[in-house]
Amino acid sequence: MTNNVGPRAVFGVIVPSTNTVVEHDYWTAGITGIAYRAGSMHIPNPVMGGDEDFQALLAQIRASIDTAVRDVLTAEPDRLVMGMSAETFWGGVNGNAAFEQRLRDRSGLPVTTGASACRAALTELGCRRIAVFSPYQPIADREVGRFFTEAGFDVTAITGLRCPTAMDIARVPEQRLDEVVASLDAPDVDAVVQVGTNLSFVAQADRLEAELGKPVIAINAATLWHALREHGFSDQVSGGGRLLREH
């Protein structure tokens, strides 16, 4: 249901309680008439310094997502957008499809997830051979690689930043991300993809696209683009990469 600040649509955005970036990125895009209402998944223990810690973090996500969806539905949104990406890649293509169906069943709304948004973005841009980076531990990077491979993409490399806590994802310096992208880029790489929604990377990806001459996809730009296009909105946004600017 629309309202005065979102006369075109209200998107319910499901985020971890540790995330400070997703809402900022969406509002900064400045899309007239679209509003966002966040539902927060409580993360009491944000440690993710190893594979076991990362699995424990996901368990916290899974335990609290129903409450986050319940809360965001009180704002009567028109669509759910998943603002936490690792869970959306888990289990490959079938795992993502099952996850989205659970959200649709719980909410009665159309759903955008990071995995599906990146898949649609790469298809739209005509990219097949990709390199990926994340803030994750190896267990999660394997799931990200599995999803993209099952979706038909050739994954040349995945670099995980191994952030020790969920909050540290938002503290990774811009220079470090420049270095990671430079290490992943190669003449035969069609696009570089960033996952991990608490990495602040949208504006940086826009700059790197101009420097590299190829798509650099920030996941928050991809989910916003997917939500808009799937909802029938054709707004083109500057500063968020060619995906939002041209497609």
Coordinates of N, CA and C in Angstrom, one line a residue:
M1 N 0.8 -1.2 0.0 CA 0.0 0.0 0.0 C 0.9 1.2 0.0
T2 N 0.6 2.2 -0.9 CA 1.4 3.4 -1.0 C 1.0 4.3 0.2
N3 N 1.9 5.4 0.4 CA 1.6 6.4 1.4 C 2.2 7.7 0.9
N4 N 2.1 8.7 1.8 CA 2.5 10.1 1.3 C 4.0 10.2 0.9
V5 N 4.9 9.4 1.6 CA 6.3 9.5 1.2 C 6.7 8.4 0.2
G6 N 5.8 7.5 0.0 CA 6.0 6.5 -1.0 C 4.7 6.3 -1.9
P7 N 4.3 7.4 -2.6 CA 3.1 7.3 -3.4 C 3.1 6.3 -4.5
R8 N 4.3 5.9 -4.9 CA 4.4 4.9 -6.0 C 4.5 3.5 -5.5
A9 N 5.3 3.3 -4.4 CA 5.5 2.0 -3.8 C 6.2 2.1 -2.5
V10 N 5.9 1.2 -1.6 CA 6.7 1.0 -0.4 C 7.4 -0.4 -0.4
F11 N 8.7 -0.4 -0.3 CA 9.4 -1.7 -0.2 C 9.8 -2.0 1.2
G12 N 9.4 -3.2 1.6 CA 9.8 -3.7 2.9 C 11.2 -4.3 2.8
V13 N 12.2 -3.9 3.5 CA 13.6 -4.3 3.4 C 14.0 -5.1 4.7
I14 N 14.3 -6.3 4.5 CA 14.7 -7.2 5.6 C 16.2 -7.1 5.8
V15 N 16.7 -6.6 6.9 CA 18.1 -6.4 7.1 C 18.5 -7.0 8.5
P16 N 19.8 -7.4 8.6 CA 20.3 -7.8 9.9 C 20.4 -6.5 10.8
S17 N 20.3 -6.7 12.1 CA 20.3 -5.6 13.0 C 21.7 -4.9 13.0
T18 N 22.7 -5.6 12.5 CA 24.1 -5.0 12.4 C 24.3 -4.2 11.2
N19 N 23.4 -4.2 10.2 CA 23.6 -3.6 8.9 C 23.3 -2.1 8.9
T20 N 24.3 -1.3 8.5 CA 24.1 0.2 8.5 C 24.1 0.7 7.0
V21 N 24.2 -0.2 6.0 CA 24.5 0.3 4.7 C 23.3 0.2 3.7
V22 N 22.5 -0.9 3.8 CA 21.4 -1.1 2.8 C 20.5 0.1 2.7
E23 N 19.9 0.5 3.9 CA 18.9 1.6 3.8 C 19.6 2.9 3.3
H24 N 20.8 3.1 3.7 CA 21.5 4.3 3.2 C 21.6 4.3 1.7
D25 N 22.0 3.1 1.2 CA 22.2 3.0 -0.3 C 20.9 3.3 -1.0
Y26 N 19.8 2.7 -0.5 CA 18.5 2.8 -1.2 C 18.0 4.3 -1.2
W27 N 18.1 4.9 0.0 CA 17.6 6.3 0.1 C 18.5 7.2 -0.7
T28 N 19.8 7.0 -0.7 CA 20.8 7.8 -1.4 C 20.5 7.8 -2.9
A29 N 19.9 6.7 -3.4 CA 19.6 6.7 -4.8 C 18.6 7.7 -5.2
G30 N 17.8 8.2 -4.3 CA 16.9 9.4 -4.5 C 15.8 9.1 -5.5
I31 N 15.2 7.9 -5.4 CA 14.1 7.6 -6.4 C 12.8 8.2 -5.9
T32 N 12.3 9.1 -6.6 CA 11.1 9.8 -6.2 C 9.9 8.9 -6.1
G33 N 9.2 9.0 -4.9 CA 8.0 8.3 -4.8 C 8.1 6.9 -4.3
I34 N 9.4 6.4 -4.0 CA 9.6 5.1 -3.4 C 10.0 5.2 -2.0
A35 N 9.4 4.5 -1.1 CA 9.8 4.5 0.3 C 10.2 3.1 0.8
Y36 N 10.9 3.1 1.9 CA 11.5 1.8 2.4 C 11.2 1.7 3.9
R37 N 10.8 0.5 4.2 CA 10.5 0.3 5.7 C 11.3 -1.0 6.0
A38 N 12.3 -0.8 7.0 CA 13.2 -1.9 7.3 C 12.5 -2.8 8.4
G39 N 12.7 -4.1 8.3 CA 12.5 -5.1 9.3 C 13.8 -5.6 9.7
S40 N 14.1 -5.6 11.0 CA 15.4 -6.0 11.5 C 15.5 -7.4 12.1
M41 N 16.5 -8.2 11.6 CA 16.7 -9.5 12.1 C 17.8 -9.4 13.3
H42 N 17.4 -9.7 14.5 CA 18.2 -9.5 15.6 C 19.5 -10.4 15.6
I43 N 20.6 -9.8 15.7 CA 21.9 -10.5 15.7 C 22.6 -10.3 17.0
P44 N 22.3 -11.1 18.0 CA 22.9 -10.8 19.4 C 24.4 -11.1 19.4
N45 N 24.9 -12.1 18.6 CA 26.3 -12.4 18.5 C 26.8 -12.3 17.1
P46 N 27.4 -11.1 16.8 CA 27.8 -10.8 15.4 C 29.1 -11.4 14.9
V47 N 29.7 -12.3 15.7 CA 31.1 -12.8 15.4 C 30.9 -13.7 14.1
M48 N 31.8 -13.6 13.2 CA 31.8 -14.4 12.0 C 33.3 -14.7 11.5
G49 N 34.1 -15.0 12.5 CA 35.6 -15.1 12.2 C 36.0 -16.4 11.6
G50 N 35.1 -17.3 11.5 CA 35.5 -18.6 10.9 C 34.2 -19.3 10.3
D51 N 34.4 -20.5 9.8 CA 33.2 -21.1 9.2 C 32.2 -21.5 10.2
E52 N 32.6 -21.9 11.4 CA 31.6 -22.3 12.4 C 30.9 -21.0 12.9
D53 N 31.6 -19.9 13.1 CA 31.0 -18.7 13.5 C 30.0 -18.2 12.4
F54 N 30.4 -18.4 11.2 CA 29.5 -17.9 10.1 C 28.2 -18.7 10.1
Q55 N 28.3 -20.0 10.3 CA 27.1 -20.8 10.4 C 26.2 -20.4 11.6
A56 N 26.9 -20.1 12.7 CA 26.1 -19.6 13.8 C 25.4 -18.3 13.6
L57 N 26.1 -17.4 12.8 CA 25.5 -16.2 12.4 C 24.2 -16.4 11.5
L58 N 24.3 -17.4 10.6 CA 23.2 -17.7 9.8 C 22.0 -18.3 10.6
A59 N 22.4 -19.0 11.6 CA 21.3 -19.6 12.5 C 20.6 -18.5 13.2
Q60 N 21.3 -17.4 13.6 CA 20.6 -16.2 14.2 C 19.7 -15.6 13.1
I61 N 20.1 -15.5 11.9 CA 19.3 -14.9 10.8 C 18.0 -15.7 10.7
R62 N 18.2 -17.0 10.6 CA 17.0 -17.9 10.4 C 16.1 -17.9 11.6
A63 N 16.6 -17.7 12.8 CA 15.7 -17.7 14.0 C 14.9 -16.4 14.1
S64 N 15.4 -15.3 13.4 CA 14.8 -14.0 13.6 C 14.1 -13.4 12.4
I65 N 14.2 -14.1 11.2 CA 13.6 -13.6 10.0 C 12.1 -13.5 10.0
D66 N 11.5 -14.5 10.6 CA 10.0 -14.4 10.7 C 9.5 -13.2 11.4
T67 N 10.2 -12.9 12.5 CA 9.8 -11.7 13.3 C 10.1 -10.4 12.5
A68 N 11.2 -10.4 11.7 CA 11.5 -9.2 10.9 C 10.4 -9.0 9.8
V69 N 10.0 -10.1 9.2 CA 8.9 -10.0 8.2 C 7.6 -9.6 8.8
R70 N 7.3 -10.2 10.0 CA 6.1 -9.8 10.7 C 6.0 -8.3 10.9
D71 N 7.1 -7.8 11.4 CA 7.2 -6.4 11.8 C 7.1 -5.5 10.6
V72 N 7.8 -5.8 9.5 CA 7.7 -5.0 8.3 C 6.4 -5.0 7.6
L73 N 5.6 -6.1 7.8 CA 4.3 -6.2 7.1 C 3.3 -5.2 7.8
T74 N 3.6 -4.7 9.0 CA 2.7 -3.8 9.6 C 2.7 -2.4 8.9
A75 N 3.7 -2.2 8.0 CA 3.7 -1.0 7.2 C 3.1 -1.2 5.9
E76 N 2.5 -2.3 5.6 CA 1.8 -2.7 4.4 C 2.6 -2.4 3.2
P77 N 3.8 -3.0 3.1 CA 4.6 -2.8 1.9 C 4.1 -3.5 0.6
D78 N 4.6 -3.1 -0.5 CA 4.2 -3.7 -1.8 C 5.1 -4.8 -2.2
R79 N 6.3 -4.9 -1.7 CA 7.3 -5.9 -2.1 C 8.3 -6.1 -0.9
L80 N 8.8 -7.3 -0.8 CA 9.9 -7.6 0.2 C 11.2 -7.6 -0.6
V81 N 12.2 -7.0 0.0 CA 13.6 -7.0 -0.5 C 14.5 -7.5 0.6
M82 N 15.2 -8.6 0.3 CA 16.1 -9.2 1.3 C 17.4 -8.4 1.3
G83 N 17.7 -7.7 2.4 CA 18.9 -6.9 2.5 C 20.0 -7.7 3.2
M84 N 20.0 -9.0 3.1 CA 21.1 -9.8 3.6 C 21.4 -10.9 2.6
S85 N 22.6 -10.9 2.0 CA 22.7 -11.7 0.8 C 23.1 -13.2 1.0
A86 N 23.9 -13.5 2.0 CA 24.5 -14.8 2.1 C 23.4 -15.9 2.1
E87 N 22.4 -15.7 2.9 CA 21.3 -16.7 3.0 C 20.6 -16.9 1.7
T88 N 20.6 -15.9 0.8 CA 19.9 -16.1 -0.5 C 20.7 -16.9 -1.5
F89 N 22.0 -17.1 -1.2 CA 22.8 -17.9 -2.1 C 22.9 -19.4 -1.6
W90 N 22.5 -19.6 -0.4 CA 22.7 -20.9 0.3 C 21.9 -22.0 -0.4
G91 N 22.5 -23.1 -0.7 CA 21.8 -24.2 -1.4 C 21.7 -24.0 -2.9
G92 N 22.5 -23.1 -3.4 CA 22.5 -23.0 -4.9 C 21.2 -22.4 -5.4
V93 N 20.9 -22.7 -6.7 CA 19.7 -22.2 -7.4 C 18.5 -22.7 -6.7
N94 N 18.4 -24.0 -6.4 CA 17.2 -24.5 -5.7 C 17.0 -24.0 -4.3
G95 N 18.1 -23.8 -3.6 CA 18.0 -23.2 -2.3 C 17.5 -21.8 -2.3
N96 N 17.9 -21.0 -3.3 CA 17.4 -19.6 -3.4 C 15.9 -19.6 -3.7
A97 N 15.5 -20.5 -4.7 CA 14.1 -20.6 -5.0 C 13.2 -21.0 -3.9
A98 N 13.7 -21.9 -3.0 CA 12.9 -22.3 -1.9 C 12.9 -21.2 -0.8
F99 N 14.0 -20.5 -0.7 CA 14.0 -19.4 0.3 C 13.0 -18.3 -0.2
E100 N 13.0 -18.0 -1.5 CA 12.1 -16.9 -1.9 C 10.6 -17.4 -1.8
Q101 N 10.4 -18.7 -2.0 CA 9.0 -19.2 -1.9 C 8.5 -19.1 -0.4
R102 N 9.4 -19.4 0.5 CA 9.1 -19.2 1.9 C 8.7 -17.8 2.3
L103 N 9.5 -16.8 1.7 CA 9.1 -15.4 2.0 C 7.8 -15.0 1.4
R104 N 7.6 -15.5 0.2 CA 6.3 -15.2 -0.5 C 5.1 -15.8 0.3
D105 N 5.3 -17.0 0.8 CA 4.3 -17.7 1.6 C 4.0 -16.9 2.9
R106 N 5.0 -16.4 3.5 CA 4.9 -15.7 4.8 C 4.2 -14.4 4.6
S107 N 4.5 -13.7 3.5 CA 4.2 -12.3 3.3 C 3.0 -12.1 2.3
G108 N 2.9 -13.0 1.3 CA 1.9 -12.7 0.3 C 2.4 -11.7 -0.7
L109 N 3.7 -11.4 -0.7 CA 4.2 -10.3 -1.5 C 5.2 -10.8 -2.5
P110 N 5.5 -10.1 -3.6 CA 6.6 -10.4 -4.5 C 7.9 -10.2 -3.7
V111 N 9.0 -10.9 -4.1 CA 10.2 -10.9 -3.3 C 11.4 -10.7 -4.2
T112 N 12.3 -9.8 -3.7 CA 13.6 -9.7 -4.4 C 14.7 -10.1 -3.4
T113 N 15.6 -11.0 -3.9 CA 16.8 -11.4 -3.1 C 18.1 -11.1 -3.9
G114 N 19.2 -11.0 -3.1 CA 20.4 -10.7 -3.7 C 20.9 -11.7 -4.8
A115 N 20.7 -12.9 -4.6 CA 21.1 -14.0 -5.5 C 20.3 -13.8 -6.8
S116 N 19.0 -13.7 -6.8 CA 18.2 -13.5 -8.0 C 18.5 -12.2 -8.7
A117 N 18.7 -11.2 -7.9 CA 19.0 -9.9 -8.5 C 20.3 -9.9 -9.2
C118 N 21.3 -10.5 -8.7 CA 22.6 -10.6 -9.4 C 22.5 -11.4 -10.6
R119 N 21.8 -12.5 -10.5 CA 21.6 -13.3 -11.7 C 20.9 -12.6 -12.8
A120 N 19.9 -11.9 -12.5 CA 19.1 -11.1 -13.5 C 20.0 -9.9 -14.0
A121 N 20.8 -9.3 -13.2 CA 21.6 -8.2 -13.6 C 22.7 -8.7 -14.6
L122 N 23.3 -9.8 -14.3 CA 24.4 -10.3 -15.2 C 23.8 -10.7 -16.5
T123 N 22.6 -11.3 -16.5 CA 21.9 -11.7 -17.7 C 21.6 -10.5 -18.6
E124 N 21.1 -9.4 -17.9 CA 20.7 -8.2 -18.6 C 21.9 -7.5 -19.2
L125 N 23.1 -7.6 -18.5 CA 24.3 -7.0 -19.0 C 25.1 -7.9 -20.0
G126 N 24.6 -9.1 -20.2 CA 25.2 -10.0 -21.1 C 26.6 -10.6 -20.7
C127 N 26.7 -10.7 -19.3 CA 28.0 -11.2 -18.8 C 27.8 -12.7 -18.4
R128 N 28.8 -13.5 -18.7 CA 28.9 -14.9 -18.3 C 30.1 -15.3 -17.5
R129 N 31.2 -14.6 -17.8 CA 32.4 -15.0 -17.1 C 32.7 -13.9 -16.0
I130 N 32.6 -14.3 -14.7 CA 32.6 -13.4 -13.7 C 33.6 -13.7 -12.6
A131 N 34.0 -12.6 -11.9 CA 34.8 -12.8 -10.6 C 34.0 -12.1 -9.5
V132 N 34.1 -12.7 -8.3 CA 33.3 -12.3 -7.2 C 34.1 -12.0 -6.0
F133 N 33.6 -11.1 -5.2 CA 34.2 -10.9 -3.8 C 33.2 -10.7 -2.8
S134 N 33.5 -11.0 -1.6 CA 32.5 -11.0 -0.5 C 33.3 -10.6 0.8
P135 N 32.5 -10.3 1.9 CA 33.1 -10.2 3.2 C 33.2 -11.5 4.0
Y136 N 32.9 -12.6 3.4 CA 32.5 -13.8 4.0 C 33.7 -14.7 4.4
Q137 N 33.4 -15.8 5.0 CA 34.3 -16.9 5.3 C 34.2 -18.0 4.1
P138 N 35.1 -18.9 4.0 CA 35.1 -19.8 2.9 C 33.8 -20.6 2.7
I139 N 33.2 -21.0 3.8 CA 31.9 -21.8 3.7 C 30.9 -21.0 3.0
A140 N 30.8 -19.7 3.2 CA 29.8 -18.9 2.4 C 30.2 -18.7 1.0
D141 N 31.5 -18.5 0.8 CA 32.0 -18.2 -0.6 C 31.7 -19.4 -1.5
R142 N 31.8 -20.6 -0.9 CA 31.5 -21.8 -1.7 C 30.0 -21.8 -2.1
E143 N 29.2 -21.4 -1.2 CA 27.7 -21.3 -1.6 C 27.5 -20.3 -2.7
V144 N 28.2 -19.2 -2.6 CA 28.0 -18.1 -3.6 C 28.5 -18.7 -4.9
G145 N 29.7 -19.3 -4.9 CA 30.2 -19.9 -6.2 C 29.2 -21.0 -6.7
R146 N 28.7 -21.8 -5.8 CA 27.7 -22.8 -6.3 C 26.5 -22.2 -7.0
F147 N 26.0 -21.1 -6.4 CA 24.8 -20.5 -7.0 C 25.1 -20.0 -8.4
F148 N 26.2 -19.2 -8.5 CA 26.5 -18.7 -9.8 C 26.8 -19.8 -10.9
T149 N 27.5 -20.8 -10.4 CA 27.8 -21.9 -11.4 C 26.6 -22.6 -11.8
E150 N 25.7 -22.9 -10.9 CA 24.4 -23.6 -11.2 C 23.6 -22.7 -12.1
A151 N 23.7 -21.4 -11.9 CA 22.9 -20.4 -12.8 C 23.5 -20.3 -14.2
G152 N 24.6 -20.9 -14.4 CA 25.2 -20.9 -15.8 C 26.3 -19.9 -16.0
F153 N 26.9 -19.4 -14.9 CA 28.0 -18.5 -15.1 C 29.3 -19.2 -14.8
D154 N 30.4 -18.7 -15.5 CA 31.7 -19.2 -15.3 C 32.4 -18.3 -14.3
V155 N 32.6 -18.9 -13.1 CA 33.2 -18.1 -12.0 C 34.7 -18.3 -12.0
T156 N 35.5 -17.3 -12.3 CA 36.9 -17.4 -12.4 C 37.6 -17.4 -11.1
A157 N 37.1 -16.6 -10.1 CA 37.7 -16.5 -8.8 C 36.7 -15.9 -7.8
I158 N 36.8 -16.3 -6.5 CA 36.0 -15.7 -5.5 C 37.0 -15.3 -4.4
T159 N 37.0 -14.1 -4.0 CA 37.8 -13.6 -2.9 C 36.9 -13.2 -1.7
G160 N 37.2 -13.8 -0.5 CA 36.5 -13.5 0.7 C 37.4 -12.7 1.6
L161 N 36.8 -11.6 2.1 CA 37.6 -10.7 3.0 C 37.7 -11.2 4.4
R162 N 37.0 -12.2 4.8 CA 37.1 -12.8 6.1 C 36.9 -11.8 7.2
C163 N 35.9 -11.0 7.1 CA 35.6 -10.0 8.2 C 35.3 -10.7 9.5
P164 N 35.9 -10.3 10.6 CA 35.7 -11.0 11.9 C 34.4 -10.8 12.5
T165 N 33.7 -9.7 12.2 CA 32.3 -9.5 12.8 C 31.4 -8.9 11.7
A166 N 30.1 -9.0 11.9 CA 29.2 -8.5 10.9 C 29.3 -7.0 10.8
M167 N 29.7 -6.3 11.9 CA 29.9 -4.8 11.8 C 31.1 -4.4 11.1
D168 N 32.1 -5.3 11.1 CA 33.4 -5.0 10.4 C 33.2 -4.9 8.9
I169 N 32.2 -5.6 8.4 CA 31.9 -5.5 7.0 C 31.8 -4.1 6.5
A170 N 31.1 -3.2 7.3 CA 30.9 -1.8 7.0 C 32.2 -1.0 7.2
R171 N 33.2 -1.6 7.7 CA 34.4 -0.8 8.0 C 35.6 -1.1 7.1
V172 N 35.3 -1.9 6.1 CA 36.4 -2.2 5.1 C 36.8 -1.0 4.3
P173 N 38.0 -0.6 4.3 CA 38.4 0.7 3.6 C 38.2 0.6 2.1
E174 N 37.9 1.7 1.5 CA 37.7 1.8 0.1 C 39.0 1.3 -0.7
Q175 N 40.2 1.7 -0.2 CA 41.4 1.3 -0.8 C 41.5 -0.3 -0.9
R176 N 41.1 -0.9 0.2 CA 41.1 -2.4 0.2 C 40.2 -3.0 -0.9
L177 N 39.1 -2.4 -1.1 CA 38.2 -2.9 -2.1 C 38.7 -2.6 -3.5
D178 N 39.4 -1.5 -3.7 CA 40.0 -1.2 -4.9 C 41.1 -2.3 -5.2
E179 N 41.8 -2.7 -4.2 CA 42.9 -3.7 -4.4 C 42.3 -5.1 -4.8
V180 N 41.2 -5.4 -4.1 CA 40.5 -6.7 -4.4 C 40.0 -6.7 -5.8
V181 N 39.3 -5.7 -6.2 CA 38.8 -5.6 -7.6 C 40.0 -5.7 -8.6
A182 N 41.0 -5.0 -8.4 CA 42.2 -5.1 -9.3 C 42.8 -6.5 -9.4
S183 N 42.8 -7.2 -8.2 CA 43.3 -8.6 -8.2 C 42.4 -9.5 -9.0
L184 N 41.1 -9.3 -9.0 CA 40.1 -10.1 -9.7 C 40.0 -9.9 -11.2
D185 N 40.2 -8.6 -11.6 CA 40.0 -8.3 -13.0 C 41.0 -8.9 -13.9
A186 N 40.5 -9.3 -15.1 CA 41.4 -9.9 -16.1 C 40.7 -9.6 -17.4
P187 N 41.5 -9.7 -18.5 CA 40.9 -9.4 -19.8 C 39.7 -10.3 -20.2
D188 N 39.7 -11.6 -19.6 CA 38.6 -12.5 -20.0 C 37.5 -12.5 -19.0
V189 N 37.5 -11.6 -18.0 CA 36.4 -11.4 -17.0 C 35.4 -10.4 -17.5
D190 N 34.2 -10.8 -17.7 CA 33.1 -9.9 -18.2 C 32.7 -8.9 -17.1
A191 N 32.6 -9.3 -15.9 CA 32.1 -8.5 -14.8 C 32.7 -8.9 -13.5
V192 N 32.8 -7.9 -12.6 CA 33.1 -8.2 -11.2 C 31.9 -8.0 -10.3
V193 N 31.6 -8.9 -9.5 CA 30.4 -8.9 -8.7 C 30.7 -8.8 -7.2
Q194 N 30.1 -7.9 -6.5 CA 30.3 -7.8 -5.0 C 29.1 -8.3 -4.3
V195 N 29.2 -9.2 -3.3 CA 28.1 -9.6 -2.5 C 28.4 -9.2 -1.0
G196 N 27.4 -9.2 -0.2 CA 27.6 -8.8 1.2 C 27.0 -7.4 1.4
T197 N 25.8 -7.3 1.8 CA 25.1 -6.0 1.7 C 25.6 -4.9 2.7
N198 N 26.4 -5.3 3.7 CA 26.9 -4.3 4.6 C 28.2 -3.7 4.1
L199 N 28.7 -4.1 3.0 CA 29.9 -3.5 2.3 C 29.4 -2.2 1.6
S200 N 29.9 -1.1 1.9 CA 29.6 0.2 1.3 C 30.3 0.2 -0.1
F201 N 29.7 0.0 -1.2 CA 30.4 -0.2 -2.4 C 29.7 0.4 -3.6
V202 N 28.5 0.9 -3.5 CA 27.7 1.3 -4.7 C 28.4 2.4 -5.5
A203 N 28.8 3.5 -4.8 CA 29.5 4.6 -5.5 C 30.8 4.2 -6.0
Q204 N 31.5 3.4 -5.2 CA 32.8 2.9 -5.6 C 32.7 2.0 -6.9
A205 N 31.7 1.2 -6.9 CA 31.5 0.3 -8.1 C 31.3 1.2 -9.4
D206 N 30.5 2.3 -9.2 CA 30.3 3.2 -10.3 C 31.6 3.7 -10.8
R207 N 32.5 4.1 -10.0 CA 33.8 4.7 -10.4 C 34.6 3.6 -11.0
L208 N 34.6 2.4 -10.5 CA 35.5 1.3 -11.0 C 35.0 0.9 -12.4
E209 N 33.7 0.9 -12.6 CA 33.2 0.6 -14.0 C 33.8 1.5 -15.0
A210 N 33.9 2.8 -14.7 CA 34.5 3.7 -15.6 C 36.0 3.5 -15.8
E211 N 36.7 3.1 -14.8 CA 38.1 2.8 -14.9 C 38.4 1.5 -15.6
L212 N 37.6 0.5 -15.4 CA 37.9 -0.8 -16.0 C 37.2 -1.0 -17.3
G213 N 36.2 -0.3 -17.6 CA 35.5 -0.4 -18.8 C 34.6 -1.7 -18.9
K214 N 34.1 -2.1 -17.8 CA 33.3 -3.3 -17.7 C 32.4 -3.2 -16.5
P215 N 31.3 -4.0 -16.4 CA 30.4 -3.9 -15.3 C 31.1 -4.3 -14.0
V216 N 30.8 -3.5 -13.0 CA 31.2 -3.9 -11.6 C 29.9 -3.8 -10.8
I217 N 29.4 -4.9 -10.4 CA 28.0 -4.9 -9.8 C 28.1 -5.0 -8.3
A218 N 27.5 -3.9 -7.7 CA 27.3 -3.9 -6.2 C 26.0 -4.5 -5.9
I219 N 26.0 -5.4 -4.9 CA 24.7 -6.1 -4.7 C 23.6 -5.2 -4.3
N220 N 23.8 -4.1 -3.6 CA 22.7 -3.2 -3.2 C 22.2 -2.5 -4.4
A221 N 23.0 -2.2 -5.3 CA 22.5 -1.6 -6.6 C 21.7 -2.6 -7.3
A222 N 22.1 -3.9 -7.3 CA 21.4 -4.9 -8.1 C 20.0 -5.2 -7.5
T223 N 19.9 -5.3 -6.1 CA 18.6 -5.5 -5.5 C 17.7 -4.4 -5.7
L224 N 18.2 -3.1 -5.6 CA 17.3 -2.0 -5.9 C 16.8 -2.0 -7.4
W225 N 17.7 -2.3 -8.3 CA 17.4 -2.3 -9.7 C 16.3 -3.4 -9.9
H226 N 16.6 -4.6 -9.4 CA 15.6 -5.7 -9.5 C 14.3 -5.4 -9.0
A227 N 14.2 -4.8 -7.8 CA 12.9 -4.5 -7.2 C 12.2 -3.5 -8.0
L228 N 12.9 -2.5 -8.5 CA 12.2 -1.5 -9.3 C 11.7 -2.1 -10.6
R229 N 12.6 -2.8 -11.4 CA 12.2 -3.3 -12.7 C 11.1 -4.3 -12.6
E230 N 11.2 -5.2 -11.6 CA 10.1 -6.3 -11.4 C 8.8 -5.6 -11.0
H231 N 8.9 -4.4 -10.4 CA 7.7 -3.8 -10.0 C 7.1 -2.8 -11.0
G232 N 7.8 -2.8 -12.2 CA 7.3 -2.0 -13.3 C 7.8 -0.6 -13.4
F233 N 8.8 -0.3 -12.6 CA 9.4 1.1 -12.6 C 10.7 1.2 -13.5
S234 N 10.7 2.1 -14.3 CA 11.9 2.2 -15.3 C 12.8 3.4 -14.9
D235 N 12.8 3.9 -13.7 CA 13.6 5.0 -13.3 C 15.1 4.7 -13.5
Q236 N 15.8 5.6 -14.1 CA 17.3 5.4 -14.3 C 18.0 6.4 -13.3
V237 N 19.0 5.8 -12.7 CA 19.6 6.5 -11.5 C 21.1 6.6 -11.8
S238 N 21.6 7.8 -11.7 CA 23.1 8.1 -11.8 C 23.8 7.8 -10.5
G239 N 25.1 7.4 -10.6 CA 25.9 7.2 -9.5 C 25.8 5.8 -8.9
G240 N 25.0 4.9 -9.5 CA 24.9 3.6 -9.0 C 25.3 2.5 -9.9
G241 N 26.1 2.9 -11.0 CA 26.5 1.9 -11.9 C 25.6 1.9 -13.2
R242 N 26.2 1.3 -14.2 CA 25.4 1.3 -15.5 C 24.1 0.5 -15.4
L243 N 24.0 -0.5 -14.5 CA 22.8 -1.3 -14.4 C 21.6 -0.3 -14.1
L244 N 21.8 0.5 -13.1 CA 20.7 1.4 -12.7 C 20.6 2.6 -13.7
R245 N 21.7 3.0 -14.3 CA 21.7 4.1 -15.2 C 21.2 3.9 -16.6
E246 N 21.4 2.6 -17.1 CA 21.1 2.3 -18.5 C 20.1 1.2 -18.7
H247 N 19.8 0.4 -17.7 CA 19.0 -0.8 -17.9 C 17.7 -0.8 -17.1

